[in-house]
CSV table of N, CA and C and ligand atoms in Angstrom, one decimal:
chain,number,residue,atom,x,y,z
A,1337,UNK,N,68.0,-44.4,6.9
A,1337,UNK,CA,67.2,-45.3,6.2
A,1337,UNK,C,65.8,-44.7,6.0
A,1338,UNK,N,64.8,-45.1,5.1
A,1338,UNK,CA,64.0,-44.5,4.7
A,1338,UNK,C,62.8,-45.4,4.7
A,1339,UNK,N,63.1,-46.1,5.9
A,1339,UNK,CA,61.6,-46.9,6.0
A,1339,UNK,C,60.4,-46.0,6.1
A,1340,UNK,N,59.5,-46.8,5.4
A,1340,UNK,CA,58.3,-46.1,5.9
A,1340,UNK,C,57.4,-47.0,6.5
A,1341,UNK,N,56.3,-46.9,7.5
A,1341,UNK,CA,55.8,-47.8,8.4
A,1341,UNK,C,54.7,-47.3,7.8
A,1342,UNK,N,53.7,-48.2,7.3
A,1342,UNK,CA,52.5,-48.6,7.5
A,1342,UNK,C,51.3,-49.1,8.3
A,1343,UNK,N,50.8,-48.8,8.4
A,1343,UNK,CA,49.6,-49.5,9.8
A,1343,UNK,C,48.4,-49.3,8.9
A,1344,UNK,N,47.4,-50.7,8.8
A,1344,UNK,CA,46.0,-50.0,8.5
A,1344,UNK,C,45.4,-49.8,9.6
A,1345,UNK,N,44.5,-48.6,9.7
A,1345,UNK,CA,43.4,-48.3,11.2
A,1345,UNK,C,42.1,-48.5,10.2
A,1346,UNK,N,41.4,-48.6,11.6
A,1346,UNK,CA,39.8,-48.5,11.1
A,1346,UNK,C,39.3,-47.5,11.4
A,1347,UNK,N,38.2,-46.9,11.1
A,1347,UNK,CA,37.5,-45.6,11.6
A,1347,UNK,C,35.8,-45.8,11.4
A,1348,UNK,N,35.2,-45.7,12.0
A,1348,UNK,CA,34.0,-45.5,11.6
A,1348,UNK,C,33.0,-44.1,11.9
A,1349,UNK,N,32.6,-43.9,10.9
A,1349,UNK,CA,31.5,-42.6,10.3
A,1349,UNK,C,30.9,-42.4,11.8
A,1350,UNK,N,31.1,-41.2,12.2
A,1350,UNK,CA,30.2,-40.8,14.0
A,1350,UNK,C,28.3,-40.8,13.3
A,1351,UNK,N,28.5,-40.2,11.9
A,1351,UNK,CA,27.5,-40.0,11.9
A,1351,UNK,C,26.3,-40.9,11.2
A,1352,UNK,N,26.7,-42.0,9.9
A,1352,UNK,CA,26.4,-42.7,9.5
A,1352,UNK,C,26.2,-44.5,10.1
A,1353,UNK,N,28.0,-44.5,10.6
A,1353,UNK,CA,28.3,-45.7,11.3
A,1353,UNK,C,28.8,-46.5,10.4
A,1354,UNK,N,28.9,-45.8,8.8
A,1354,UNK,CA,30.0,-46.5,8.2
A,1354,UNK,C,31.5,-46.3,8.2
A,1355,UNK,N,31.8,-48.1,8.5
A,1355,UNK,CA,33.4,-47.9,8.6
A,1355,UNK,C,34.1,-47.9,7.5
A,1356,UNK,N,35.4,-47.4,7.9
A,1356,UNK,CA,36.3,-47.3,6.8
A,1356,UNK,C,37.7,-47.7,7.4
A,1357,UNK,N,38.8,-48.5,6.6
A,1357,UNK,CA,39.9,-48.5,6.9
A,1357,UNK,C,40.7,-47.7,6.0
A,1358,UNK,N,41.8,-47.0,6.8
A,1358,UNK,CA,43.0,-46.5,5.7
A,1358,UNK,C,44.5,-47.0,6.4
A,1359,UNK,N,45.4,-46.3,5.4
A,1359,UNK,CA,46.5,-46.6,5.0
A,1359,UNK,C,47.2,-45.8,6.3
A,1360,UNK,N,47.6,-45.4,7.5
A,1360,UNK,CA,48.7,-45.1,8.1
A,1360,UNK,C,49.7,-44.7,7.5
A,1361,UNK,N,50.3,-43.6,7.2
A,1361,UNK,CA,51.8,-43.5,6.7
A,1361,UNK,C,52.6,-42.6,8.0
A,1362,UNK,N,53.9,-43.3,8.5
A,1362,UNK,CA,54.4,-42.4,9.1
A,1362,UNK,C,55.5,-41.2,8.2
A,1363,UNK,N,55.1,-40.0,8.5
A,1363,UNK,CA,56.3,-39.2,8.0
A,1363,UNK,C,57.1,-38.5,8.7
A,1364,UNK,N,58.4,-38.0,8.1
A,1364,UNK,CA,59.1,-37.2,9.3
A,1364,UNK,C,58.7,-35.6,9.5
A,1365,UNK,N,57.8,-35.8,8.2
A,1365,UNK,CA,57.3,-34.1,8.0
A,1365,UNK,C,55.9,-34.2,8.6
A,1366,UNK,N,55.1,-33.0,8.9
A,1366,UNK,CA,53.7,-32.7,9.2
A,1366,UNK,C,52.9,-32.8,8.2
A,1367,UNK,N,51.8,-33.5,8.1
A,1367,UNK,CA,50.8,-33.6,7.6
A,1367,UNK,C,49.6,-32.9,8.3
A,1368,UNK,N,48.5,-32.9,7.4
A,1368,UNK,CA,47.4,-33.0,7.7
A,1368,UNK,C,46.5,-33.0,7.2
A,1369,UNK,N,45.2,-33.4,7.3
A,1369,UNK,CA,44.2,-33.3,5.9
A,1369,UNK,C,42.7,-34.1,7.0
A,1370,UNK,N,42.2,-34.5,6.1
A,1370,UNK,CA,40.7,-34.6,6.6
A,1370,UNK,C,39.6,-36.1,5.6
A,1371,UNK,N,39.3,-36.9,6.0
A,1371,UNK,CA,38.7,-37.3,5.2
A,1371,UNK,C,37.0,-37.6,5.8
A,1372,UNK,N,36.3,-37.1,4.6
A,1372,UNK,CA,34.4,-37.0,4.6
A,1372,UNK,C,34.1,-38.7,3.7
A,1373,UNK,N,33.4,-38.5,4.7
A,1373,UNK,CA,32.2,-39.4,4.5
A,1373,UNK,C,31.8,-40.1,3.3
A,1374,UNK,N,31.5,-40.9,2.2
A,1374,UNK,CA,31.5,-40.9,0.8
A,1374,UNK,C,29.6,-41.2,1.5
A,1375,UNK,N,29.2,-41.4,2.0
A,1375,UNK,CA,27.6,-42.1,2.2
A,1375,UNK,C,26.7,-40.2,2.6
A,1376,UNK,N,27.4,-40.1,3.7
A,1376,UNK,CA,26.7,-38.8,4.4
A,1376,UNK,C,27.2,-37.6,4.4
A,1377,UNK,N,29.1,-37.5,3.8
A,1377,UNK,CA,29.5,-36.5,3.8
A,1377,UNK,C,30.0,-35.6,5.5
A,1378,UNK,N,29.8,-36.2,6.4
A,1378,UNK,CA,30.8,-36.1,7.6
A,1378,UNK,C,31.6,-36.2,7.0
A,1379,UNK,N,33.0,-35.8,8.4
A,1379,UNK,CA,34.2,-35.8,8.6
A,1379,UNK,C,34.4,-37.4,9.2
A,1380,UNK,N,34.9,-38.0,9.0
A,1380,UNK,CA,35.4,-39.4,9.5
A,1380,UNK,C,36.3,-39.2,10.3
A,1381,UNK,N,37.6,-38.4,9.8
A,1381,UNK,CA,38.8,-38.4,10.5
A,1381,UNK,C,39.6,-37.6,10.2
A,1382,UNK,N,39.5,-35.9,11.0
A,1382,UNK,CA,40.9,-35.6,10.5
A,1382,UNK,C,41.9,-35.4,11.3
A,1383,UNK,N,43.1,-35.2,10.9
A,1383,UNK,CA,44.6,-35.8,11.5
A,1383,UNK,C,45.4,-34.5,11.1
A,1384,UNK,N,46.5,-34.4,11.9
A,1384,UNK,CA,47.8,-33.3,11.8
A,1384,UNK,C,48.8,-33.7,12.3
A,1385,UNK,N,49.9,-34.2,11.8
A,1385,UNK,CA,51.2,-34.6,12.8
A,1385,UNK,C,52.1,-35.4,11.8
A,1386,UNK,N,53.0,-35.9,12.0
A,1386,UNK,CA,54.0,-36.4,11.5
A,1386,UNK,C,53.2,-38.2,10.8
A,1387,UNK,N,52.3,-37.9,10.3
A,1387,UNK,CA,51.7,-39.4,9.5
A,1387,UNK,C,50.5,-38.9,8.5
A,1388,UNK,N,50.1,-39.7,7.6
A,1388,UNK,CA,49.1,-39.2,6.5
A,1388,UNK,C,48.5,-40.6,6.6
A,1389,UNK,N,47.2,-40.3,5.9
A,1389,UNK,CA,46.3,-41.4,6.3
A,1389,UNK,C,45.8,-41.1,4.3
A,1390,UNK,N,45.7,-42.7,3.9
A,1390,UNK,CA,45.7,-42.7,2.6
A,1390,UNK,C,44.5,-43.5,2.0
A,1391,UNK,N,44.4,-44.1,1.1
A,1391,UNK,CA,44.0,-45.5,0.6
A,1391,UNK,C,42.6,-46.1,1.1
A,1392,UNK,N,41.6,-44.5,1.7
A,1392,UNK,CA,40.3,-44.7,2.1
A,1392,UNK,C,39.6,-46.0,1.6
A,1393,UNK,N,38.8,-46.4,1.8
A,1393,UNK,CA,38.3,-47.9,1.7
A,1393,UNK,C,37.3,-48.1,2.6
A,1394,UNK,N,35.9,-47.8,2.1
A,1394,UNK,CA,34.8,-48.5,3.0
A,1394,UNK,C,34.4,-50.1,3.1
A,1395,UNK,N,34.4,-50.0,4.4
A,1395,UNK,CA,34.1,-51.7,4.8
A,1395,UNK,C,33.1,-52.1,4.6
A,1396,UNK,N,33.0,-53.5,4.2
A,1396,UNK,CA,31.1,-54.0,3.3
A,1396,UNK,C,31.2,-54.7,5.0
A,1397,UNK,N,29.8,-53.8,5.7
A,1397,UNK,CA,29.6,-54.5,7.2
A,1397,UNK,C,29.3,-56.1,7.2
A,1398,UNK,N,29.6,-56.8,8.0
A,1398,UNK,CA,29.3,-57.9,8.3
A,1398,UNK,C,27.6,-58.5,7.7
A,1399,UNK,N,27.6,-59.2,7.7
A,1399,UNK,CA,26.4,-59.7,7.6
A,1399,UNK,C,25.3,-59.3,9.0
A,1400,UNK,N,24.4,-59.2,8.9
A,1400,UNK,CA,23.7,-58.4,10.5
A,1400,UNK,C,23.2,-59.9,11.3
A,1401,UNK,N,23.0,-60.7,10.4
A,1401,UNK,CA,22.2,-62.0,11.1
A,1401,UNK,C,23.4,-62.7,11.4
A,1402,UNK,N,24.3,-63.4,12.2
A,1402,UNK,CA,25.0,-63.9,12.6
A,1402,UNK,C,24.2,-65.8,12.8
A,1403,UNK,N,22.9,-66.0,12.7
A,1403,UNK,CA,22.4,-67.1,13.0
A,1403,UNK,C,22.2,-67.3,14.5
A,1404,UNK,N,21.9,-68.3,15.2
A,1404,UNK,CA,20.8,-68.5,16.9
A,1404,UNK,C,22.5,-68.7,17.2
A,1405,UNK,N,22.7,-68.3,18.3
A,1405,UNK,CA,23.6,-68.8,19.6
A,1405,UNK,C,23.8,-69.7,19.5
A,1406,UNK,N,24.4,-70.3,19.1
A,1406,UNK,CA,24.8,-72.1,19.7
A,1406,UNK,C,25.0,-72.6,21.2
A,1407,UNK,N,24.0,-71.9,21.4
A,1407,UNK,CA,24.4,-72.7,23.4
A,1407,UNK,C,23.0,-74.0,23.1
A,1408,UNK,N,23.5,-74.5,24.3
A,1408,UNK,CA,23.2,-75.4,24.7
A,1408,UNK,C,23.8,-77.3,23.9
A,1409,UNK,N,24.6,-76.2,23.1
A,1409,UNK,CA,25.4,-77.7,22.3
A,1409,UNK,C,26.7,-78.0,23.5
A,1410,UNK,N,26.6,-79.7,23.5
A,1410,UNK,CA,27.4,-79.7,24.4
A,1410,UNK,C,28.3,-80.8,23.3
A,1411,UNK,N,29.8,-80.9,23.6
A,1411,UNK,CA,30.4,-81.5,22.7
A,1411,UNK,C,31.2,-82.7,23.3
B,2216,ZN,ZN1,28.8,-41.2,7.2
């Protein structure tokens, strides 16, 4: 059979701190390759082994203000 397994991972930039998710592929053959940075031009993540990493995609970070703690609400 010729499944192929998918997984998305996350990664984030060592040097910027932007994240990125990609594509997981497992293969039966060796891969390898490397994927840079689109902000700073790092290396994000490179990989060698029986899987390829595809479908780069930077994550739009969270919002930074989350709003006050909600403590002291009692329900
Ligand atoms: Zn970066």
């Amino acid at each position: 059979m010729a499944n192929s397994i998918w997984t998305i991972e996350e990664f984030t930039c060592a040097s910027c701190g932007t994240n990125y998710t990609a594509t997981k592929e497992e293969h039966s053959e060796a891969h390898s390759g490397s994927f840079k940075c689109g902000i700073c031009n790092g290396v994000v993540h490179a990989w060698s082994g029986k899987h390829h990493f595809f479908g780069w995609q930077a994550v739009k970070t969270k919002p930074p203000v989350f709003g006050r703690r909600w403590a002291g609400i009692e329900w």
